[in-house]
GROMACS .gro file of C-alpha atoms in nm:
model
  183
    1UNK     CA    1   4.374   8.458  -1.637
    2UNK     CA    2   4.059   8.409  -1.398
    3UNK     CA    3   4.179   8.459  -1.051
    4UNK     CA    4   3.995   8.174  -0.875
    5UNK     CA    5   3.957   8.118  -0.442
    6UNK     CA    6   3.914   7.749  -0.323
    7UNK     CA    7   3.576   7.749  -0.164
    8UNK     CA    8   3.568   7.650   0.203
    9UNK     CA    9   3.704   7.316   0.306
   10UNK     CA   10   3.441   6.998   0.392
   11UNK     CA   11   3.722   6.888   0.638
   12UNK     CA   12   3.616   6.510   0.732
   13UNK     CA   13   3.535   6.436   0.363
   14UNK     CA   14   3.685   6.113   0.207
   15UNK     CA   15   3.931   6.163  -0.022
   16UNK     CA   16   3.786   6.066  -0.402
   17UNK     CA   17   3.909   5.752  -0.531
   18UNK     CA   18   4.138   5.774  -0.837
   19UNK     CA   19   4.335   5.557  -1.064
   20UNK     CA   20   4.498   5.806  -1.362
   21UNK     CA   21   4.815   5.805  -1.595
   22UNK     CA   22   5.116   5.941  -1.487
   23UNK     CA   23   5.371   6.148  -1.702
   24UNK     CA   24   5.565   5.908  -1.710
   25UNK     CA   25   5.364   5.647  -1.833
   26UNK     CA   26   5.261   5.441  -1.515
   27UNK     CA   27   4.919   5.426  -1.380
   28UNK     CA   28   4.897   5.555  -0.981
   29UNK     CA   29   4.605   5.497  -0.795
   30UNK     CA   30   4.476   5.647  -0.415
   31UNK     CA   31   4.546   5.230  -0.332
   32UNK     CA   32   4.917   5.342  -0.384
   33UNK     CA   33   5.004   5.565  -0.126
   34UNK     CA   34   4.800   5.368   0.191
   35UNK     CA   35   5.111   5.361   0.365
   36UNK     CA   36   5.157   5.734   0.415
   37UNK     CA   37   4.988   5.909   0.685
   38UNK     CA   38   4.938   6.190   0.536
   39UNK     CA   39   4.816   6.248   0.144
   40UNK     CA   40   4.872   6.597  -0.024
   41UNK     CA   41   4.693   6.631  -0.381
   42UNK     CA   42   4.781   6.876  -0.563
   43UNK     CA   43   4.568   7.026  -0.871
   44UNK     CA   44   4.830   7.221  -1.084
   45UNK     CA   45   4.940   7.269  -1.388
   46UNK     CA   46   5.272   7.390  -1.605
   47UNK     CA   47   5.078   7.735  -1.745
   48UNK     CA   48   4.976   7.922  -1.475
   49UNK     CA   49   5.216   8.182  -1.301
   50UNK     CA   50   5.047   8.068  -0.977
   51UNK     CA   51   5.155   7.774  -0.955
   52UNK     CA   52   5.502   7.844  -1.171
   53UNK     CA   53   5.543   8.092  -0.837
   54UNK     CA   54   5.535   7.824  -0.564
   55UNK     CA   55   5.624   7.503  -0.796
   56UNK     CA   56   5.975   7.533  -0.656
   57UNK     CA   57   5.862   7.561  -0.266
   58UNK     CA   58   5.602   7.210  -0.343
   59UNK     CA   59   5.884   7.021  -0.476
   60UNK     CA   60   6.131   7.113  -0.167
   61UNK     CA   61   5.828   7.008   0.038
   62UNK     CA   62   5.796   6.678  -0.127
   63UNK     CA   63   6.164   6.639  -0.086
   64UNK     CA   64   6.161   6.726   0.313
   65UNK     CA   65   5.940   6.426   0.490
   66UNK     CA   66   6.008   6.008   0.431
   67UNK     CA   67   5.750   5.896   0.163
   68UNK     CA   68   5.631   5.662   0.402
   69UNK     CA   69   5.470   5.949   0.627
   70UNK     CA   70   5.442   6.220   0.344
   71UNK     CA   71   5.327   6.153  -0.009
   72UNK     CA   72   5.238   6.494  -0.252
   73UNK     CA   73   5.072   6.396  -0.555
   74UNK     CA   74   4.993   6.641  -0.842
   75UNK     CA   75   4.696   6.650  -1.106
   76UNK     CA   76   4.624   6.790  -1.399
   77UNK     CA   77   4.319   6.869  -1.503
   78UNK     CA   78   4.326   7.111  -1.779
   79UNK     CA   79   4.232   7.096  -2.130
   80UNK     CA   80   4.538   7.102  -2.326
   81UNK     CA   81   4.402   7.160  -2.628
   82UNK     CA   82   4.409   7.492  -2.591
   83UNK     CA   83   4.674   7.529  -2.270
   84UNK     CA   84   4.900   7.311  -2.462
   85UNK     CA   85   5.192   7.366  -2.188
   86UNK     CA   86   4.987   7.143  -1.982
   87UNK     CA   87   4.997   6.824  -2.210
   88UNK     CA   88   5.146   6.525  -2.072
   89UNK     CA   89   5.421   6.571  -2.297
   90UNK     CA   90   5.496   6.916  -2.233
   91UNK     CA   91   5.430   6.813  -1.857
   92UNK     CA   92   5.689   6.478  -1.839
   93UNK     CA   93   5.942   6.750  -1.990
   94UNK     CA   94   5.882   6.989  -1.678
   95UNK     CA   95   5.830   6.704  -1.452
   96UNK     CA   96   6.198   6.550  -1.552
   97UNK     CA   97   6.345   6.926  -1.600
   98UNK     CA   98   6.255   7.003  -1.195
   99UNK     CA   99   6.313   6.692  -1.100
  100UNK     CA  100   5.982   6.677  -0.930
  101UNK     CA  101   5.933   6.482  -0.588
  102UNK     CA  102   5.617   6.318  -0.643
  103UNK     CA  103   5.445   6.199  -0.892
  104UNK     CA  104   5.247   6.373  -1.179
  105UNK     CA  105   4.880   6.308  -1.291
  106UNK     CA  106   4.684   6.318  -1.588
  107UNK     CA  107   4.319   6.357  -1.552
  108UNK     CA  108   4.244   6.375  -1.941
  109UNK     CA  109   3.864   6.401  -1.874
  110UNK     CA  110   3.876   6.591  -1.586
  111UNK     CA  111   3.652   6.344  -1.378
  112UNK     CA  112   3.893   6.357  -1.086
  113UNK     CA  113   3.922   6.717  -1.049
  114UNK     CA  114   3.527   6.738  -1.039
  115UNK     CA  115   3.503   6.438  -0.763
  116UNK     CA  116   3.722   6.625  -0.540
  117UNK     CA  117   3.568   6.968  -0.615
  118UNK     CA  118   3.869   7.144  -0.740
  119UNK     CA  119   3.849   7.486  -0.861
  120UNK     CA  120   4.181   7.621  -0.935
  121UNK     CA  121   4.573   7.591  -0.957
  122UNK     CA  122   4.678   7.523  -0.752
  123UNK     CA  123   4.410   7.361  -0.538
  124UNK     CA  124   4.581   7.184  -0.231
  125UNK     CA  125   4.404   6.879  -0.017
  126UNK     CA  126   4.536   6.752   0.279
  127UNK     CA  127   4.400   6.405   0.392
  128UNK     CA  128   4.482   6.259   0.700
  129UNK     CA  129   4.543   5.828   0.767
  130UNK     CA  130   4.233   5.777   0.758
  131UNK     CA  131   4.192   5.933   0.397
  132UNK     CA  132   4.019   6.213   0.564
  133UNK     CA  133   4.012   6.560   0.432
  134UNK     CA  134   4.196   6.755   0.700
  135UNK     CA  135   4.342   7.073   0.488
  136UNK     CA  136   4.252   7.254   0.252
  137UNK     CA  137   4.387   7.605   0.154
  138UNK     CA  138   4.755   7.786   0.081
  139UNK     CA  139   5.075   7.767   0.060
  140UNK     CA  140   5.200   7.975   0.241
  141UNK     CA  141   5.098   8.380   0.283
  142UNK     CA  142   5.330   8.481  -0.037
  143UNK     CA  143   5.231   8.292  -0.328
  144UNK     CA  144   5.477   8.522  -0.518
  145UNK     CA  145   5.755   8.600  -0.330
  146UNK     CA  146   5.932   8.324  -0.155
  147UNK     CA  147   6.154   8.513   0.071
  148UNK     CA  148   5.868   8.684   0.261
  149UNK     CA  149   5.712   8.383   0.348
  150UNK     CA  150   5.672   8.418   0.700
  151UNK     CA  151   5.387   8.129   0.761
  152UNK     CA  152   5.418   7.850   0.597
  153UNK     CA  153   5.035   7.702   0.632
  154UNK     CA  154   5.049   7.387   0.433
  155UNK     CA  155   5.379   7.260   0.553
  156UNK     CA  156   5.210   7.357   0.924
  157UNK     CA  157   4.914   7.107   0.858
  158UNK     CA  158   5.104   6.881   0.742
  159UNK     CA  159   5.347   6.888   1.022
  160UNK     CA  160   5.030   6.893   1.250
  161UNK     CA  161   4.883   6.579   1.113
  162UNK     CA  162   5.255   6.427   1.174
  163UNK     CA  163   5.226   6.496   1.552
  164UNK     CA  164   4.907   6.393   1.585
  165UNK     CA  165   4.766   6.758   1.701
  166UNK     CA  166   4.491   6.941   1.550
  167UNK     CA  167   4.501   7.167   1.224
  168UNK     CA  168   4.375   7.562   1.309
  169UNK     CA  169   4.048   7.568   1.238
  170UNK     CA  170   4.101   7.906   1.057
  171UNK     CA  171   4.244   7.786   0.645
  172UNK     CA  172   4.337   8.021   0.439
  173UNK     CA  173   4.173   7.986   0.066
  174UNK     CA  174   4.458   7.912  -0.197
  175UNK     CA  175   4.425   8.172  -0.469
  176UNK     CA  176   4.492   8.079  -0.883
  177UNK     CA  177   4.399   8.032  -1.217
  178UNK     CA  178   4.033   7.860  -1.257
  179UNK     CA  179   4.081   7.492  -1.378
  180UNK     CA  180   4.041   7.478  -1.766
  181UNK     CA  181   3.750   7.290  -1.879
  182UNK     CA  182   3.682   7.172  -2.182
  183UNK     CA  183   3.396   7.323  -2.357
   0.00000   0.00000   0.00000
């Protein structure tokens, strides 16, 4: 496991277009989630116990605002060929298991993952209205432990971008697995 840090943020950036296959079989685009005012894409993946730590806490977060303000999408972006716990198949069975709150990418040739830059998993981007990058960092400040969570960072932005107040400058780097490439 390569322990991977998300580089610093290019807060302002537009958020990458994308149009990919979902788990379960539909195709989801940025176009679908316009109405929201706030856009949370996710890079993560079924394999890695970074992401297995906090998949729980990104669900209940999906499941805590009105779609029409808050929309969490995940992506992923590894090669399943050799993580084959991250195959859409293997994903759609995790996806239904949880009971996830948003929907689930699949960014076969991991195009998407390079437009936005994303490094690891997970690798969480916050984009404001106006499809502006706005977050990007943590979780939280214990990626392993839920019950000493004491700051909850992404939930904060989020919350933030709700209220129409400014994000702390100061984001914390999320911390996980590298993205897989294929070779």
């Amino acid at each position: 496991m390569a322990l991977t840090y998300t580089p610093n943020a290019e807060l302002g950036k537009s958020c990458p277009e994308f149009s990919l296959p979902s788990v379960d079989g539909k195709t989801v685009s940025l176009a679908d989630f316009a109405d929201a005012k706030v856009l949370v894409v996710m890079f993560i993946c079924a394999h890695c116990p970074y992401v297995q730590a906090i998949e729980e806490r990104l669900i209940e977060l999906g499941q805590s605002f009105p779609r029409d303000q808050v929309q969490l999408v995940g992506i992923c972006s590894n090669d399943w060929a050799d993580y084959p716990e991250d195959s859409p198949e293997n994903l759609f069975k995790r996806w239904k298991e949880r009971n996830y709150s948003f929907p689930y990418l699949i960014d076969e040739d991991q195009s998407v993952a390079g437009e936005f830059g994303a490094v690891c998993t997970p690798d969480l981007f916050v984009y404001n209205s106006q499809r502006r990058l706005a977050y990007r960092g943590r979780l939280d400040d214990s990626w392993k432990e839920p019950k000493q969570v004491t700051q909850q960072d992404l939930r904060r932005a989020i919350e933030c971008l709700l209220a129409n107040q400014n994000i702390d400058a100061e984001q914390i780097p999320s911390v996980g697995c590298s993205i897989k490439w294929k070779q």
